[in-house]
Structures are given as structure tokens and as C-alpha cells.
PDB file of C-alpha atoms in Angstrom:
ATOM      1  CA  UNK A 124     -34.312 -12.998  64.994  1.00  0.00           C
ATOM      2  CA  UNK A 125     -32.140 -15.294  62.530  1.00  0.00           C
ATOM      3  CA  UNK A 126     -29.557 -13.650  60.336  1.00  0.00           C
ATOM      4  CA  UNK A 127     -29.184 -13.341  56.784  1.00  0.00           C
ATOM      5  CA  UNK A 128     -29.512 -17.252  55.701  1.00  0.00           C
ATOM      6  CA  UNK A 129     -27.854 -19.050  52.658  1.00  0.00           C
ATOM      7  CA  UNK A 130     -28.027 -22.289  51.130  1.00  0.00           C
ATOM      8  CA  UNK A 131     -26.777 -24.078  50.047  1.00  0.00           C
ATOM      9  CA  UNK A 132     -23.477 -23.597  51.935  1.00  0.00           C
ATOM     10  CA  UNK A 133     -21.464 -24.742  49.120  1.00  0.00           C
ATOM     11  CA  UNK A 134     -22.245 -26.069  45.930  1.00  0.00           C
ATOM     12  CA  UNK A 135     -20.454 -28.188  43.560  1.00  0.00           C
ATOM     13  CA  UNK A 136     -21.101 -28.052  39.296  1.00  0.00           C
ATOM     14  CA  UNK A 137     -19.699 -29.298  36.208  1.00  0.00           C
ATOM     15  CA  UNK A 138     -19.238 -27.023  33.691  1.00  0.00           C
ATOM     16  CA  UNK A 139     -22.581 -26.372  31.495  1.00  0.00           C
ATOM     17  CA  UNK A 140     -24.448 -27.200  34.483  1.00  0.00           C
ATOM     18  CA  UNK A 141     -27.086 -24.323  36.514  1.00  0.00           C
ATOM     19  CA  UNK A 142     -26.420 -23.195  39.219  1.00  0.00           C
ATOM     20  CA  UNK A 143     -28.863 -21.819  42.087  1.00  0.00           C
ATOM     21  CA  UNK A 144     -28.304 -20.270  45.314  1.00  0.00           C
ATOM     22  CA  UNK A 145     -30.632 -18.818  48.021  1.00  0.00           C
ATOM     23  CA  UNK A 146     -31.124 -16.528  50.536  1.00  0.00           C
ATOM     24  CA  UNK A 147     -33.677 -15.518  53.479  1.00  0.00           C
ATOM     25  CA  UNK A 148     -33.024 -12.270  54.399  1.00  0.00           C
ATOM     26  CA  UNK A 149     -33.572 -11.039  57.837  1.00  0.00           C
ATOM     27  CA  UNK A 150     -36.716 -10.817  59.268  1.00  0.00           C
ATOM     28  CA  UNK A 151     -38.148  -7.470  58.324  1.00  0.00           C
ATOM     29  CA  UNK A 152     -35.436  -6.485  55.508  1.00  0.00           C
ATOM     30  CA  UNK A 153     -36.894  -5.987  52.164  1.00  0.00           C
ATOM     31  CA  UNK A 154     -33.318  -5.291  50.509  1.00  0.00           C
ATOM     32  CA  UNK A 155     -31.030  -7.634  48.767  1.00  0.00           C
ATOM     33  CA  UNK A 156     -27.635  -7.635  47.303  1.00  0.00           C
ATOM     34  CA  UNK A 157     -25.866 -10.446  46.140  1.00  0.00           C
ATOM     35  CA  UNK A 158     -21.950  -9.955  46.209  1.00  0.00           C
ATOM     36  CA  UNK A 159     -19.177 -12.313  44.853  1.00  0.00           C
ATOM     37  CA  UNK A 160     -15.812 -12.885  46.357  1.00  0.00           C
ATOM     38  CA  UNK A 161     -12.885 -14.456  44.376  1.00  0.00           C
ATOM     39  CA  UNK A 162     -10.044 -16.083  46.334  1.00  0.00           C
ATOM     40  CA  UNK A 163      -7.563 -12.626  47.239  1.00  0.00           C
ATOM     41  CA  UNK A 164     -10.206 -10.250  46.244  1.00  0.00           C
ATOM     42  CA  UNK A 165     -12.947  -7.616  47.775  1.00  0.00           C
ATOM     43  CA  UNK A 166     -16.066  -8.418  47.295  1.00  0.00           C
ATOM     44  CA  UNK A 167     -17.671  -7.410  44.165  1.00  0.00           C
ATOM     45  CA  UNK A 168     -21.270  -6.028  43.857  1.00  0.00           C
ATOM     46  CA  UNK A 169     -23.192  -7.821  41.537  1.00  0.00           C
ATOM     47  CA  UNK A 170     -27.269  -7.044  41.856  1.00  0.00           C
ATOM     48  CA  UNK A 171     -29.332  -5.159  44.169  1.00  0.00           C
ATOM     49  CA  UNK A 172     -33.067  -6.482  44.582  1.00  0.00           C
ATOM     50  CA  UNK A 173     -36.265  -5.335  46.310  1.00  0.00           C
ATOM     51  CA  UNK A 174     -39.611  -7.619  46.719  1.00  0.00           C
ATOM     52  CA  UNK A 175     -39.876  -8.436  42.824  1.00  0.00           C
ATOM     53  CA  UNK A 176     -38.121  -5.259  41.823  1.00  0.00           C
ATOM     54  CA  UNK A 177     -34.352  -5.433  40.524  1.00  0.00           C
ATOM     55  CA  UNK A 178     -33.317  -2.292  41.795  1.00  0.00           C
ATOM     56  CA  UNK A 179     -29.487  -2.129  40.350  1.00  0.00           C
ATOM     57  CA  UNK A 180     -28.195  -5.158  38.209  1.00  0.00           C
ATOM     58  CA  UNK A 181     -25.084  -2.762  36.912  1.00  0.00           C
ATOM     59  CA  UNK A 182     -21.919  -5.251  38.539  1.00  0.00           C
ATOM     60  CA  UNK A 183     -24.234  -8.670  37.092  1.00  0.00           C
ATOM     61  CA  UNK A 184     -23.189 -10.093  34.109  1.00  0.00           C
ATOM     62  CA  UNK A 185     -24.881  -9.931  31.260  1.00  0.00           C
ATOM     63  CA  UNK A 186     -25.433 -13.225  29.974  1.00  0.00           C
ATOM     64  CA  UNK A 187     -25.757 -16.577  32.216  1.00  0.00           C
ATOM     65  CA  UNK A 188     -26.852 -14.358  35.417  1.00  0.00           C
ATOM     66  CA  UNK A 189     -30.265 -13.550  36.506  1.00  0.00           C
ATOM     67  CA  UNK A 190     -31.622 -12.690  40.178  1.00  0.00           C
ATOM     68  CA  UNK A 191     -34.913 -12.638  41.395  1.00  0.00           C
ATOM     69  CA  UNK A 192     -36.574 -11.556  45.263  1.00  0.00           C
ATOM     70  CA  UNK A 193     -40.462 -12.977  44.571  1.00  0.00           C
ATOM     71  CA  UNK A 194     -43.171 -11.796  46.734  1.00  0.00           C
ATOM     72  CA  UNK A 195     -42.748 -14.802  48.971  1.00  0.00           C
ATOM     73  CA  UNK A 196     -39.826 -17.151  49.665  1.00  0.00           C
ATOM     74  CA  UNK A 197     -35.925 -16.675  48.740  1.00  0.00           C
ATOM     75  CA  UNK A 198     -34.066 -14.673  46.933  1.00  0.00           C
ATOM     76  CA  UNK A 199     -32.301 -16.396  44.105  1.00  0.00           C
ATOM     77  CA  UNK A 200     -29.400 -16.067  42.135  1.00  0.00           C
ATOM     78  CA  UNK A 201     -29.234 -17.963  39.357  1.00  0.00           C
ATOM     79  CA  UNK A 202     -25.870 -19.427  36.716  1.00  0.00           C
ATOM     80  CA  UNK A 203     -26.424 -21.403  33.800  1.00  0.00           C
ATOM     81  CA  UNK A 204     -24.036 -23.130  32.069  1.00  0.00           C
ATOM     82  CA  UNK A 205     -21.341 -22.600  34.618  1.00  0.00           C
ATOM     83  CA  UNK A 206     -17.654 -21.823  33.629  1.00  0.00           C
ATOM     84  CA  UNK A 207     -14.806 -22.599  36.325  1.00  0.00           C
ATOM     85  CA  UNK A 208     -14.420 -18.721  36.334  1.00  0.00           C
ATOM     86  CA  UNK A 209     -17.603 -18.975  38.085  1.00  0.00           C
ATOM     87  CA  UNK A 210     -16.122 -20.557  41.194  1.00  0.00           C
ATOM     88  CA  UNK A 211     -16.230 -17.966  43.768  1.00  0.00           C
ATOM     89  CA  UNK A 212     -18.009 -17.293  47.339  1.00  0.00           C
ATOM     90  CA  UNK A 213     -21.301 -15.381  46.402  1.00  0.00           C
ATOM     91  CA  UNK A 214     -22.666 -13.568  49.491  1.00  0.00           C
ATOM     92  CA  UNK A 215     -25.695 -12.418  50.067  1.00  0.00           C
ATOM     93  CA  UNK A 216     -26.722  -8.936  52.502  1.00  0.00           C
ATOM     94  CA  UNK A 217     -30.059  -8.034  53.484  1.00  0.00           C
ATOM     95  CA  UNK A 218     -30.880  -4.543  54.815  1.00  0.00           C
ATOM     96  CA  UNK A 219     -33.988  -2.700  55.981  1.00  0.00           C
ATOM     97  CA  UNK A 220     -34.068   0.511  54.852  1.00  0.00           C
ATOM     98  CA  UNK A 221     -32.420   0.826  51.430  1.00  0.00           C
ATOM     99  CA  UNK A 222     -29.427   2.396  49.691  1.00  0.00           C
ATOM    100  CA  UNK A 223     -31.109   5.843  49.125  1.00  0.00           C
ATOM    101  CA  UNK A 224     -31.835   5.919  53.217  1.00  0.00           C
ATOM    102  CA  UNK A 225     -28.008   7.107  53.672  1.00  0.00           C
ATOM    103  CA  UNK A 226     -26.211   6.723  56.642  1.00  0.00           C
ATOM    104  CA  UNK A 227     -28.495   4.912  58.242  1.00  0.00           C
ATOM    105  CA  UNK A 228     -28.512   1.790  56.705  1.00  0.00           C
ATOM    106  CA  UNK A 229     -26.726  -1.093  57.285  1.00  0.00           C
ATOM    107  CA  UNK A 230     -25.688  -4.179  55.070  1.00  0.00           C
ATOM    108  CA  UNK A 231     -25.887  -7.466  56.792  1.00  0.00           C
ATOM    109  CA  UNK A 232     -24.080 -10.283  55.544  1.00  0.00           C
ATOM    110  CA  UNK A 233     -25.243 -14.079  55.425  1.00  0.00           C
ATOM    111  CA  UNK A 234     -22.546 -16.643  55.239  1.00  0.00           C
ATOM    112  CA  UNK A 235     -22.247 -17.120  51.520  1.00  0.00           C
ATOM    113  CA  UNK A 236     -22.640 -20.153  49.082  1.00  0.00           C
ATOM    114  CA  UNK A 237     -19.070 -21.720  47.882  1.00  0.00           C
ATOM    115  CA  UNK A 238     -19.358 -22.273  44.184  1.00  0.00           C
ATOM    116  CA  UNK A 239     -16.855 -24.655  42.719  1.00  0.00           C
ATOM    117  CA  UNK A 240     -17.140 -25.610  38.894  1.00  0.00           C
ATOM    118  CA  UNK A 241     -15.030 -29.123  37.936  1.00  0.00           C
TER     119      UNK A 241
ATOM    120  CA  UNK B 217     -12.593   5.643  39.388  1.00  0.00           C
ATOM    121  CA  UNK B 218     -13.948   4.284  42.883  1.00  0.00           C
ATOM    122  CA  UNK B 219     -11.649   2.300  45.017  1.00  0.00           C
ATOM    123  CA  UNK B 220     -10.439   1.239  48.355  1.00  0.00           C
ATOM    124  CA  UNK B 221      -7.060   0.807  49.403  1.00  0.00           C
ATOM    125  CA  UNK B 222      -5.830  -1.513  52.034  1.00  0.00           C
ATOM    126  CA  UNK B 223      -2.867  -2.050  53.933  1.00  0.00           C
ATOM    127  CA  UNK B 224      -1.107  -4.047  55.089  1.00  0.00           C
ATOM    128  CA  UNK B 225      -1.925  -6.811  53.112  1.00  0.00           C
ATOM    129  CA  UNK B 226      -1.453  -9.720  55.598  1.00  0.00           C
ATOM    130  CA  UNK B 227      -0.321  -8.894  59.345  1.00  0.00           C
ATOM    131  CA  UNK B 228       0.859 -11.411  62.213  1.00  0.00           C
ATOM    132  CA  UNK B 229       0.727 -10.047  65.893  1.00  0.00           C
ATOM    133  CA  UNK B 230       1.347 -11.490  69.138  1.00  0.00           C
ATOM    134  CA  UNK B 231      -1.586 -11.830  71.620  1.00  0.00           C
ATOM    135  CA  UNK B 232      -1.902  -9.084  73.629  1.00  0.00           C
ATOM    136  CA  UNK B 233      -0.215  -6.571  71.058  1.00  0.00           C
ATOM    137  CA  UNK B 234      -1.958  -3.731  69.336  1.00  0.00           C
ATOM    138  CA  UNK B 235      -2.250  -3.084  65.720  1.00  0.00           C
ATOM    139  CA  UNK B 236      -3.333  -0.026  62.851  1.00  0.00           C
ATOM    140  CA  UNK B 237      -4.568  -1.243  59.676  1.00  0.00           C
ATOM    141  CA  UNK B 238      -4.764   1.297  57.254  1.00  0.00           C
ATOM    142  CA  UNK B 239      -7.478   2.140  54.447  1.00  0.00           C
ATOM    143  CA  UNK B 240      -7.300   4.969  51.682  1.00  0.00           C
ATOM    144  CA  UNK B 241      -9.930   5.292  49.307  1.00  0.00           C
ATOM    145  CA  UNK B 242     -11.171   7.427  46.436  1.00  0.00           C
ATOM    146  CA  UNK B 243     -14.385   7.288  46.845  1.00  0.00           C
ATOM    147  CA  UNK B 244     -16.681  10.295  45.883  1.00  0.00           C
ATOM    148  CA  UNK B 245     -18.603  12.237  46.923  1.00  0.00           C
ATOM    149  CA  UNK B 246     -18.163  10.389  50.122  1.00  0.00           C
ATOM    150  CA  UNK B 247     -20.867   9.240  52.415  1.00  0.00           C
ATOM    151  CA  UNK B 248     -19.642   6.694  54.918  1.00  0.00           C
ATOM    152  CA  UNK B 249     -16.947   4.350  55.605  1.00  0.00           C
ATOM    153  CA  UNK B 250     -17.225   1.233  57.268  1.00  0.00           C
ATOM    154  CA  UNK B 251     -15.109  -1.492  58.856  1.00  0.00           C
ATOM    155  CA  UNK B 252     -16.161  -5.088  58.694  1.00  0.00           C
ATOM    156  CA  UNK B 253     -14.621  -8.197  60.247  1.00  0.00           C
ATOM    157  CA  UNK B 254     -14.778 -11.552  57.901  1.00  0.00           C
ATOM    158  CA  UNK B 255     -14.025 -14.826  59.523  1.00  0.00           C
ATOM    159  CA  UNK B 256     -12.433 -17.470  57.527  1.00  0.00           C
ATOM    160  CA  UNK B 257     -15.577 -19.272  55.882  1.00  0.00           C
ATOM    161  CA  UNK B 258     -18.188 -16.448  57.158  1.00  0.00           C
ATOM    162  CA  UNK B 259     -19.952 -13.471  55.883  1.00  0.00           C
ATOM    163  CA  UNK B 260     -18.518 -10.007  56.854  1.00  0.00           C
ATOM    164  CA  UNK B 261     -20.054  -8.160  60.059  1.00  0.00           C
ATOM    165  CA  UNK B 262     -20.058  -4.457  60.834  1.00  0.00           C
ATOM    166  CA  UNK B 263     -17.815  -2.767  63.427  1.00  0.00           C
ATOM    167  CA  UNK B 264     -17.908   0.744  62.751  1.00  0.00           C
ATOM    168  CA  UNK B 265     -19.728   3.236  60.097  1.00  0.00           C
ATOM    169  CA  UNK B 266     -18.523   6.717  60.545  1.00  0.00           C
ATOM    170  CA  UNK B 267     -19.896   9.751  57.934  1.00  0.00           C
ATOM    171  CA  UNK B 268     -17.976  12.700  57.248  1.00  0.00           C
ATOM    172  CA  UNK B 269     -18.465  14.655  59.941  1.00  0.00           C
ATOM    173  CA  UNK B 270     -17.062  11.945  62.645  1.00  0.00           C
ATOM    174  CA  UNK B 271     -13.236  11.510  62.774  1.00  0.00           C
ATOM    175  CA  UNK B 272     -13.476   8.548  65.730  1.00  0.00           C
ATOM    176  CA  UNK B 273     -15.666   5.445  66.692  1.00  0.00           C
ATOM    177  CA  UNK B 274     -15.070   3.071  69.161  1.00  0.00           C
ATOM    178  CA  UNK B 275     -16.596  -0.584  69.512  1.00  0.00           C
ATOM    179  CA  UNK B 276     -14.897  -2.116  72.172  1.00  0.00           C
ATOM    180  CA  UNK B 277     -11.280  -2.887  71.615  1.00  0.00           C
ATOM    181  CA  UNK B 278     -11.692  -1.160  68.080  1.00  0.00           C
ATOM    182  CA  UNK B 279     -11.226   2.153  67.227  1.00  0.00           C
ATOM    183  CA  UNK B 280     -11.907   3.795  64.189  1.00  0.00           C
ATOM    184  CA  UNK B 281     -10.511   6.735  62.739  1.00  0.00           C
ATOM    185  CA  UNK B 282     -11.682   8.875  59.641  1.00  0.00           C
ATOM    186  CA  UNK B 283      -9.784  11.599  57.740  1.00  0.00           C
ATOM    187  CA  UNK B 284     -12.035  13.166  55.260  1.00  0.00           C
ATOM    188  CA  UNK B 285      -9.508  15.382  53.433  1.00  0.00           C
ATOM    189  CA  UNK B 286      -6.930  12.891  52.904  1.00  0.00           C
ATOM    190  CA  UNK B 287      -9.403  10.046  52.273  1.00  0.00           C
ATOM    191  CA  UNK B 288      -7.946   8.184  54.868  1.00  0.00           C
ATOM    192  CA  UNK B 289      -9.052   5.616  57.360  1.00  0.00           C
ATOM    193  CA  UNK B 290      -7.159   3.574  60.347  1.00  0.00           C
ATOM    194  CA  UNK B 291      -8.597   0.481  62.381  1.00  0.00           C
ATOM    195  CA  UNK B 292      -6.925  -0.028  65.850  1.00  0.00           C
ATOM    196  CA  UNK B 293      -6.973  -3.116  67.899  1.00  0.00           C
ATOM    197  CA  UNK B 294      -5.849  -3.062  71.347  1.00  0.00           C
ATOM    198  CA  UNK B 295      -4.862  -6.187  73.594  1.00  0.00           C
ATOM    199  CA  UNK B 296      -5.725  -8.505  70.302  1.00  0.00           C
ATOM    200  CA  UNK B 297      -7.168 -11.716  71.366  1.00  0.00           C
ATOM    201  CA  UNK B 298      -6.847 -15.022  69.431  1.00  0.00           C
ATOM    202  CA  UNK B 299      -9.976 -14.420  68.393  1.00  0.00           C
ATOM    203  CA  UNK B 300      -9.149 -11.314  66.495  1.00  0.00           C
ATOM    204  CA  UNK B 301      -7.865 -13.321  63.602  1.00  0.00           C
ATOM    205  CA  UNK B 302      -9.839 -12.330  60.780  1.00  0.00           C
ATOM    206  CA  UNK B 303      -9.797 -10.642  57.582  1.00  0.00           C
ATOM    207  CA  UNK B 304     -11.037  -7.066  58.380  1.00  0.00           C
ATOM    208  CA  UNK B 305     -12.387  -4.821  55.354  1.00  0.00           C
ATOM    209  CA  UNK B 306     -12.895  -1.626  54.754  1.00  0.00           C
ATOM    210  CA  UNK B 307     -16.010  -0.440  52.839  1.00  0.00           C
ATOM    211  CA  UNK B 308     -17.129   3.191  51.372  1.00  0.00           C
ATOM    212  CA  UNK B 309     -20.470   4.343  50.214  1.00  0.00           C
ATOM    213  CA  UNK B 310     -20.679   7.135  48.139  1.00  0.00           C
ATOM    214  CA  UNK B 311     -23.986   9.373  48.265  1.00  0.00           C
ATOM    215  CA  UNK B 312     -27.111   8.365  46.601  1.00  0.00           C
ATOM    216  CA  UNK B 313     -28.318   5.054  45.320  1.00  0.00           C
ATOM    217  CA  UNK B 314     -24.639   3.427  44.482  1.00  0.00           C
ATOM    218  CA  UNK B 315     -22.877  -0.006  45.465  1.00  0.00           C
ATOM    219  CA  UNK B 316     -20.803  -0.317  48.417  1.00  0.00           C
ATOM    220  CA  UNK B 317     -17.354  -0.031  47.265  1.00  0.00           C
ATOM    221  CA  UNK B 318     -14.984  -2.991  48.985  1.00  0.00           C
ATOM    222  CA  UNK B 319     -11.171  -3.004  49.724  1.00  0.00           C
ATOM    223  CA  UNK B 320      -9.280  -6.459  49.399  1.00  0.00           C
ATOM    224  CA  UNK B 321      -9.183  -6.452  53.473  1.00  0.00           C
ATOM    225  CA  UNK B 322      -6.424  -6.805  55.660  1.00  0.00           C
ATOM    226  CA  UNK B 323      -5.736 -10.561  56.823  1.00  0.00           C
ATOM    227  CA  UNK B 324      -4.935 -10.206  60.522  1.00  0.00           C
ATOM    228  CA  UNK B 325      -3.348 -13.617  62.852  1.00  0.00           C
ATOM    229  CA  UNK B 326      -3.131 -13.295  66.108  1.00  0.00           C
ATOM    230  CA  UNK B 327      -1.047 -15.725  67.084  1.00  0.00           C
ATOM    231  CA  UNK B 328      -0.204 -17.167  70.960  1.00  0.00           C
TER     232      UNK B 328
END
């Protein structure tokens, strides 16, 4: 069973340009959340998706950002017109069950896109 | 306001030497804490979860320890191994349908 999968690995944009990053979750998990990390910081919660649902979008900007989990294929994050305040490690967690399941339910992590604006 | 507390920031250990890290958080109303390990360049992975009622969990070399009324958490490593080196975070839910709430992590180096 393959983990949480994420391409590309890292990604390299000049400002103005879109950005897109993917993820697969694991095999079975209907739950996404895309987190971003800044250099020195926790990670930050930024959108939390089920198949073509967006369940919580409350830590995603407003403008620029969108996210979308389709019926079939990748989830997908998506940045237009990048600023360099963009550049950050977004990560990506899949999970089975759901944030209303409690205890139970378990984030896992893929092994994030690197997102550096010139 | 929700947030996690780490400490130390940054610790350097000999091999073979145990460590506490140290989480506080003011998370609420609490549901579970978690400690993850994140390798330079990797996503995090889960170590321990432990709810309210649990004050210990063990996985392997790593103990975790949860006090509930202080809002205080501890991660031990015993005999660290090189490969130990890792940033290790903590994590809180709080009950019902709300994001996981992330410290800044604790960057541990093991060093030979």
C-alpha cells in the first residue's frame, strides 16, 4: 500500500506565474488536507477536502488559492499569480475516517511539494 | 486562542544519551495530542496519539507522557540513535470537526 504521494517534489515559479501541486492519497482514504510549512514554523492548516466536497477552507487564503479532490485522480492545490511569500513546503495528509471520527483517526503525511517563487 | 508550545527549540545529544522534549498547549476542549517525527526534507509521521484519559504511551524507545490539567506533554528518547535526528512535533486536536493545531517542533541532532 503506497503512502500519501506528492508531486511534484519541488517546484520552481516566477512571480505572476500558477502554480499546481498534487497529491494521491492513500489507498482507501477519502480525506485531504493540504498544510503549508514556512522555513522555522509549524505547519499551518490551510483546506480540508473530501471526494469533490471542500469540507473546511477556513486557514486558505482568500484570493489566489483554490483546492479541489475530483471524483477520480489527484487532489490539487492550486496558486495563481505567485508572490515569493508563497515559497513554502505545502504538505499534503490523507486520512480514512475523517475529522468528526475523533480519536480514531489518523493524519498521514506525504512528503510535500517545495515551492520557491524567483 | 489555540496553540502549541514547544521546547526546547533546537537540542544536540550524544548517541546513546536520553532526552525530554517538552510541549504545552492551550488547546480546548482537548481531544488528543500527538507526537510526530519530521525528517529533514520529509513529511511528518505519527509516534504517539494519547486522549485525555491516557497519561503514558510507549513506541519503542519513545515514551509519551500527557498531563491533562496542566496542558502539558513530554517526549522521551532513550539510547538516541543517529537516526533520531529529526524535528519532532507536537500536535493537538480539539473535539469536533477542527484543524489539527501544530507546535514549531523541537529540532533534535544526535550527534556521534
Amino acid at each position: 500500500n503506497a503512502g500519501v504521494m506528492q508531486n511534484p517534489r519541488h517546484l520552481v515559479r516566477r512571480r505572476g506565474q500558477e502554480a499546481r501541486l498534487r497529491c494521491s492519497p492513500m489507498k482507501g482514504h477519502s480525506h485531504v488536507y493540504w498544510y503549508r510549512q514556512l522555513p522555522e514554523e509549524g505547519l499551518k492548516f490551510m483546506v480540508y477536502l473530501q471526494k469533490e466536497n471542500i469540507i473546511d477552507e477556513s486557514g486558505m487564503p482568500k484570493e489566489r488559492f483554490s483546492a479541489e479532490f475530483p471524483k477520480e485522480g489527484p487532489s490539487i492545490l492550486r496558486i495563481q499569480q505567485v508572490v515569493r511569500g508563497d515559497s513554502a513546503a505545502y504538505f499534503c495528509a490523507s486520512s480514512p475516517l475523517g475529522r468528526t471520527s475523533g480519536d480514531t483517526d489518523t493524519q498521514y503525511f506525504g512528503p510535500g511539494t517545495r515551492l520557491t517563487v524567483l | 486562542k489555540n496553540q502549541v508550545e514547544q521546547s526546547p527549540q533546537s537540542l544536540i545529544i550524544l548517541e546513546g544519551k536520553n532526552c525530554t522534549l517538552q510541549c504545552n498547549y492551550t488547546v480546548s476542549p482537548f481531544s488528543n495530542l500527538r507526537w510526530y517525527k519530521q525528517d529533514t526534507g520529509r513529511g511528518p509521521v505519527s509516534l504517539t496519539i494519547m486522549t485525555f484519559s491516557e497519561n503514558t504511551k510507549s513506541n519503542g524507545r519513545y515514551t509519551a507522557t500527557l498531563d491533562a490539567d496542566t496542558k502539558q506533554s513530554s517526549l522521551h528518547i532513550t539510547a538516541s540513535q543517529l537516526s533520531d535526528s529529526a524535528s519532532y512535533i507536537c500536535v493537538v486536536s480539539a473535539e469536533g470537526n477542527t484543524p489539527l493545531v501544530f507546535g514549531k517542533g523541537t529540532r533534535l541532532s544526535v550527534i556521534a
